[in-house]
Short mmCIF file of C-alpha atoms in Angstrom, two decimals:
data_model
loop_
_atom_site.label_atom_id
_atom_site.label_comp_id
_atom_site.label_asym_id
_atom_site.label_seq_id
_atom_site.Cartn_x
_atom_site.Cartn_y
_atom_site.Cartn_z
CA MET A 4 17.28 -5.79 -22.94
CA ASN A 5 16.68 -9.34 -24.87
CA GLN A 6 19.66 -11.20 -24.51
CA PRO A 7 19.42 -15.06 -21.93
CA PHE A 8 20.88 -14.40 -18.81
CA ASP A 9 20.28 -16.83 -15.73
CA GLN A 10 18.51 -18.23 -13.16
CA THR A 11 18.91 -15.35 -10.42
CA ALA A 12 19.12 -12.91 -12.70
CA SER A 13 15.72 -14.01 -14.26
CA LEU A 14 14.38 -14.51 -10.68
CA ARG A 15 15.80 -10.55 -9.40
CA LEU A 16 14.31 -9.38 -12.74
CA ILE A 17 10.46 -11.03 -12.27
CA ASN A 18 11.18 -9.14 -8.39
CA GLU A 19 11.99 -6.03 -9.44
CA MET A 20 9.36 -6.19 -12.53
CA ILE A 21 6.58 -6.93 -9.46
CA ALA A 22 7.77 -4.49 -7.59
CA ASN A 23 7.05 -2.03 -10.36
CA ALA A 24 3.31 -3.11 -10.65
CA LYS A 25 2.28 -2.58 -7.63
CA TYR A 26 -0.78 -0.43 -6.98
CA LYS A 27 0.02 3.37 -7.20
CA PHE A 28 -3.14 5.59 -6.47
CA SER A 29 -3.52 8.12 -9.33
CA GLU A 30 -5.30 12.16 -8.99
CA SER A 31 -8.17 10.43 -11.51
CA ASP A 32 -9.43 7.92 -8.17
CA SER A 33 -10.35 11.59 -6.34
CA TYR A 34 -12.59 12.11 -9.06
CA TYR A 35 -15.85 9.65 -7.73
CA PHE A 36 -15.32 10.67 -3.98
CA LEU A 37 -15.15 14.68 -5.09
CA PHE A 38 -18.34 13.97 -7.34
CA TRP A 39 -20.37 11.76 -5.01
CA GLY A 40 -19.41 14.05 -1.97
CA TYR A 41 -20.16 16.53 -3.70
CA PHE A 42 -23.22 16.01 -5.44
CA THR A 43 -24.16 14.05 -1.97
CA LEU A 44 -24.29 17.37 -0.17
CA PHE A 45 -26.39 18.45 -3.05
CA VAL A 46 -29.50 15.47 -2.64
CA LEU A 47 -28.92 16.46 1.19
CA VAL A 48 -29.93 20.24 0.88
CA THR A 49 -32.81 19.41 -1.61
CA PHE A 50 -33.79 16.56 0.74
CA TYR A 51 -34.12 18.90 3.76
CA VAL A 52 -35.73 22.17 1.06
CA ILE A 53 -38.68 20.14 0.27
CA SER A 54 -39.23 18.59 3.07
CA THR A 55 -38.70 21.67 5.50
CA VAL A 56 -40.47 24.37 2.61
CA LEU A 57 -42.90 22.36 0.85
CA ASN A 58 -44.86 18.43 1.35
CA PRO A 59 -42.16 16.40 3.26
CA GLY A 60 -44.67 13.40 2.04
CA TRP A 61 -42.29 14.43 -1.44
CA ALA A 62 -38.63 15.14 0.32
CA HIS A 63 -37.83 11.07 -0.58
CA TYR A 64 -38.23 11.47 -4.54
CA THR A 65 -35.13 12.75 -3.59
CA TRP A 66 -33.23 9.47 -3.28
CA PHE A 67 -34.14 9.51 -7.61
CA LEU A 68 -31.49 11.75 -8.00
CA PHE A 69 -29.14 9.60 -7.49
CA LEU A 70 -29.98 7.72 -9.89
CA GLY A 71 -28.91 10.80 -12.91
CA GLY A 72 -25.36 10.78 -10.51
CA SER A 73 -25.08 6.70 -11.61
CA ALA A 74 -25.53 7.51 -15.63
CA PHE A 75 -23.01 10.85 -15.17
CA ASN A 76 -20.63 8.01 -13.03
CA ILE A 77 -20.70 6.00 -15.70
CA LEU A 78 -19.29 9.11 -17.79
CA ILE A 79 -16.81 9.15 -14.77
CA ASN A 80 -15.72 5.80 -15.12
CA ARG A 81 -15.33 6.28 -18.78
CA LYS A 82 -12.81 9.22 -18.49
CA VAL A 83 -10.94 7.52 -15.53
CA ARG A 84 -10.15 3.99 -17.17
CA SER A 85 -9.37 5.74 -20.60
CA SER A 86 -6.74 7.99 -18.12
CA LYS A 87 -4.83 5.63 -17.11
CA ILE A 88 -2.45 3.27 -17.97
CA VAL A 89 -2.35 0.99 -16.35
CA ILE A 90 -5.03 -1.56 -14.22
CA THR A 91 -4.09 -3.35 -11.85
CA GLN A 92 -5.67 -6.72 -9.61
CA ILE A 93 -6.59 -3.95 -7.06
CA ASP A 94 -7.92 -1.64 -8.63
CA THR A 95 -10.22 -3.81 -10.82
CA VAL A 96 -11.21 -5.47 -6.31
CA ILE A 97 -12.42 -1.95 -5.79
CA ALA A 98 -14.24 -1.07 -8.26
CA LYS A 99 -15.71 -3.97 -7.91
CA LEU A 100 -16.01 -3.43 -4.01
CA TRP A 101 -17.68 0.21 -4.99
CA LYS A 102 -20.43 -1.79 -7.36
CA SER A 103 -21.64 -4.18 -4.96
CA PHE A 104 -22.23 -1.20 -2.03
CA GLY A 105 -24.53 1.41 -5.88
CA ILE A 106 -26.12 -1.83 -6.57
CA SER A 107 -27.34 -2.49 -1.77
CA ALA A 108 -27.75 1.65 -2.83
CA ILE A 109 -30.40 1.68 -5.08
CA ALA A 110 -32.44 -1.02 -2.70
CA LEU A 111 -31.88 0.75 -0.55
CA LEU A 112 -33.37 4.13 -1.64
CA ILE A 113 -36.81 2.46 -2.58
CA ALA A 114 -36.42 1.11 0.94
CA GLY A 115 -36.82 4.79 2.30
CA PHE A 116 -40.13 4.97 1.14
CA PHE A 117 -40.69 2.53 3.83
CA ILE A 118 -38.92 3.27 6.66
CA GLN A 119 -38.43 7.15 6.18
CA TRP A 120 -35.76 9.16 8.25
CA LEU A 121 -33.76 5.02 8.81
CA VAL A 122 -32.53 4.95 5.36
CA MET A 123 -29.55 7.21 6.13
CA PRO A 124 -27.90 4.85 8.51
CA VAL A 125 -28.34 1.75 7.30
CA LEU A 126 -26.82 4.00 4.18
CA LEU A 127 -23.87 4.53 6.23
CA THR A 128 -23.53 2.01 7.17
CA CYS A 129 -22.86 0.92 4.45
CA ILE A 130 -20.31 3.36 3.26
CA GLY A 131 -18.95 3.19 6.41
CA ILE A 132 -18.00 -0.64 5.05
CA VAL A 133 -17.29 -0.44 2.41
CA LEU A 134 -14.45 2.93 2.60
CA LEU A 135 -13.19 0.81 5.45
CA ALA A 136 -12.42 -1.91 2.89
CA HIS A 137 -11.06 0.55 0.77
CA GLY A 138 -8.77 2.48 2.93
CA GLN A 139 -7.46 -1.06 4.28
CA ILE A 140 -7.12 -2.44 0.50
CA ILE A 141 -4.60 0.77 -0.60
CA ASN A 142 -3.77 1.98 2.92
CA PHE A 143 -5.01 5.17 2.24
CA ARG A 144 -5.35 6.44 5.58
CA ALA A 145 -8.40 9.34 5.13
CA PHE A 146 -10.31 6.31 4.05
CA GLN A 147 -10.26 4.42 6.76
CA PHE A 148 -11.05 7.01 9.42
CA GLY A 149 -13.99 8.45 7.15
CA GLY A 150 -15.84 4.27 7.08
CA LEU A 151 -15.43 4.16 11.20
CA PHE A 152 -16.49 8.03 11.30
CA CYS A 153 -19.66 7.10 9.00
CA THR A 154 -20.37 3.97 11.31
CA LEU A 155 -19.77 6.43 14.15
CA GLY A 156 -23.04 8.59 12.41
CA ALA A 157 -24.77 5.18 11.66
CA LEU A 158 -24.58 4.22 14.98
CA MET A 159 -25.88 8.38 16.74
CA GLY A 160 -28.60 7.98 13.64
CA PHE A 161 -29.99 4.52 14.90
CA VAL A 162 -30.12 5.99 18.05
CA LEU A 163 -32.20 9.01 16.93
CA GLY A 164 -34.42 7.10 14.76
CA ASN A 165 -37.22 8.61 12.69
CA ASP A 166 -36.06 12.16 13.02
CA ILE A 167 -34.54 15.30 11.18
CA ARG A 168 -31.36 15.13 12.24
CA GLN A 169 -30.41 12.79 10.25
CA LEU A 170 -29.55 15.04 7.61
CA PRO A 171 -26.93 17.23 9.35
CA ILE A 172 -25.25 13.68 10.68
CA PHE A 173 -25.27 12.04 7.28
CA ALA A 174 -24.29 15.36 5.55
CA VAL A 175 -21.46 15.68 8.32
CA CYS A 176 -20.26 11.61 6.88
CA ILE A 177 -20.44 12.30 3.70
CA ILE A 178 -17.57 15.35 3.98
CA ILE A 179 -15.94 12.94 6.26
CA GLY A 180 -15.39 9.92 4.27
CA TYR A 181 -15.69 11.92 0.49
CA ILE A 182 -15.18 15.29 0.30
CA ILE A 183 -11.70 15.18 2.58
CA PRO A 184 -10.48 12.19 1.72
CA GLY A 185 -11.41 12.93 -1.70
CA HIS A 186 -9.11 16.11 -1.78
CA LEU A 187 -6.64 14.15 0.31
CA LEU A 188 -5.90 11.53 -2.56
CA LYS A 189 -6.40 14.26 -5.04
CA ALA A 190 -3.35 15.80 -3.30
CA ALA A 191 -1.44 12.23 -2.84
CA GLY A 192 -1.86 11.19 -6.62
CA LYS A 193 -0.48 14.30 -8.16
CA SER A 194 2.15 14.44 -4.92
CA PRO A 195 5.31 12.50 -7.47
CA GLY A 196 7.68 11.23 -4.57
CA ARG A 197 5.06 9.06 -3.84
CA MET B 6 17.15 -33.90 -14.74
CA PHE B 7 16.50 -30.30 -15.43
CA LYS B 8 13.77 -29.21 -17.45
CA ASP B 9 15.04 -26.59 -19.79
CA LEU B 10 13.19 -22.69 -19.08
CA ASP B 11 10.81 -22.40 -21.71
CA PRO B 12 13.35 -20.34 -24.28
CA LEU B 13 10.47 -17.52 -24.88
CA LEU B 14 10.22 -16.34 -21.49
CA HIS B 15 14.27 -17.10 -20.78
CA SER B 16 15.06 -13.62 -22.35
CA GLN B 17 14.61 -10.15 -19.96
CA LEU B 18 12.12 -8.02 -22.06
CA ARG B 19 10.16 -10.72 -22.46
CA LEU B 20 10.14 -11.96 -19.19
CA ALA B 21 9.82 -8.45 -17.86
CA VAL B 22 6.92 -7.72 -19.94
CA MET B 23 5.25 -11.11 -18.49
CA SER B 24 6.41 -10.68 -14.80
CA LEU B 25 4.61 -6.86 -15.24
CA LEU B 26 1.56 -8.20 -16.78
CA MET B 27 1.11 -11.18 -14.52
CA SER B 28 0.36 -8.08 -11.39
CA VAL B 29 -1.92 -6.15 -14.02
CA GLU B 30 -4.74 -6.73 -15.43
CA GLU B 31 -4.38 -4.98 -18.06
CA ALA B 32 -1.28 -1.99 -19.56
CA ASP B 33 -0.55 -0.19 -21.89
CA PHE B 34 2.46 0.42 -23.81
CA VAL B 35 3.39 3.25 -22.38
CA TRP B 36 3.78 1.91 -19.39
CA LEU B 37 5.12 -1.28 -20.28
CA LYS B 38 8.38 1.11 -22.35
CA GLU B 39 8.22 3.21 -19.31
CA GLN B 40 8.65 0.22 -16.58
CA THR B 41 11.34 -1.78 -18.40
CA GLN B 42 12.67 1.14 -20.21
CA ALA B 43 13.12 -0.42 -23.66
CA THR B 44 13.15 1.60 -27.27
CA SER B 45 9.72 1.51 -28.91
CA GLY B 46 11.25 -1.23 -32.21
CA ASN B 47 12.15 -3.45 -29.86
CA LEU B 48 9.60 -4.06 -26.84
CA SER B 49 7.12 -4.07 -30.25
CA VAL B 50 9.19 -7.56 -31.22
CA GLN B 51 9.57 -8.80 -28.24
CA LEU B 52 5.50 -8.53 -28.02
CA GLU B 53 4.06 -9.78 -31.08
CA LYS B 54 6.67 -12.92 -30.35
CA LEU B 55 4.69 -12.86 -26.79
CA ASN B 56 1.40 -12.00 -29.21
CA LYS B 57 2.38 -15.10 -31.10
CA ALA B 58 2.99 -17.91 -28.74
CA GLU B 59 -0.72 -16.41 -27.43
CA TYR B 60 1.18 -15.56 -24.30
CA ILE B 61 -0.18 -12.69 -24.01
CA GLN B 62 -3.08 -10.38 -26.06
CA ILE B 63 -2.74 -7.18 -27.23
CA LEU B 64 -5.81 -4.77 -28.55
CA LYS B 65 -5.60 -1.73 -30.99
CA THR B 66 -7.75 1.63 -29.62
CA PHE B 67 -7.56 4.22 -29.42
CA LYS B 68 -7.44 7.14 -26.82
CA GLY B 69 -9.33 10.27 -27.56
CA LYS B 70 -7.46 10.92 -31.14
CA TYR B 71 -4.37 8.78 -30.48
CA PRO B 72 -3.76 4.84 -31.69
CA GLN B 73 -3.23 3.28 -27.41
CA THR B 74 -1.50 -0.38 -27.58
CA ILE B 75 -2.92 -2.77 -24.78
CA CYS B 76 -2.07 -6.11 -23.55
CA ARG B 77 -2.84 -8.31 -21.00
CA LYS B 78 -1.88 -12.32 -20.41
CA THR B 79 -3.49 -14.69 -22.00
CA LYS B 80 -4.35 -17.64 -19.60
CA THR B 81 -1.56 -19.61 -21.83
CA GLY B 82 0.64 -16.77 -20.54
CA ILE B 83 -0.45 -17.77 -17.56
CA ALA B 84 -0.16 -21.01 -17.30
CA ALA B 85 3.68 -20.70 -19.48
CA PHE B 86 4.71 -18.10 -16.14
CA GLU B 87 4.12 -20.74 -13.48
CA GLN B 88 5.97 -23.52 -15.23
CA TYR B 89 8.65 -21.08 -15.82
CA ILE B 90 8.82 -20.56 -11.79
CA LEU B 91 8.40 -24.36 -10.62
CA ASP B 92 11.12 -24.48 -13.62
CA LEU B 93 14.16 -21.72 -12.17
CA LYS B 94 13.12 -23.22 -8.72
CA GLN B 95 14.71 -26.40 -9.58
CA TYR B 96 17.79 -24.94 -11.01
CA ILE B 97 18.43 -22.48 -8.09
CA ASN B 98 17.24 -25.39 -5.99
CA THR B 99 20.23 -27.54 -6.22
#
């Protein structure tokens, strides 16, 4: 494959190689969603237990568990990056998108001490935007649907205001936005015929 | 007057590698080998030529216990590839 060749063949080869290098999601891409989905559910249960059984004033400290989650996310990221044999521009765009969301989420979780339960619909709005964008970038409908569902959940949350019913809404949104699409992505990543 | 096509790129395997690298941020040697269906030896030789011309950057690292070779395009490589496409268009449009 190293002999000189003509101009038309050259152009055909370029097109063929560019088509080969198109983004294909892999099983490891689902790790982030499965981890954050189940971890968030765990945080929500902890939050519920503290606010109903213990002292409601302490409940917002539960958000700090996400800092531990972020540290674990770094480990997942290392594992995923090392498992990939190619990193496309789409991988980089998606990583930057979620990194930007992560920075906003930290600010929002601190804001939770001031805006109380309303932090959940604000977070859901951000999650909805990022999920919808992610779904459209990689053309994966489960994320697009999850993003729209989170936006709807955020709207319901704003209507409810400062109310503990924000918790089940948030939990359902996480299941539909992260956990189900995460499992679907894992299955799609395994399928050889993609 | 036609410009000569860059001889470094006007070779099937090197052009295939550059086209692949133009579409991704970085790629492992194994992936490049799979996509181009070249032999390891031939691919290594061609990668080294591209590296010498500073069209690509080769990083030798480890993936667990095993050595890993990662290739990335450079600014010189991008400029050369773009120029190659422009020159190629001239030939094709006549």
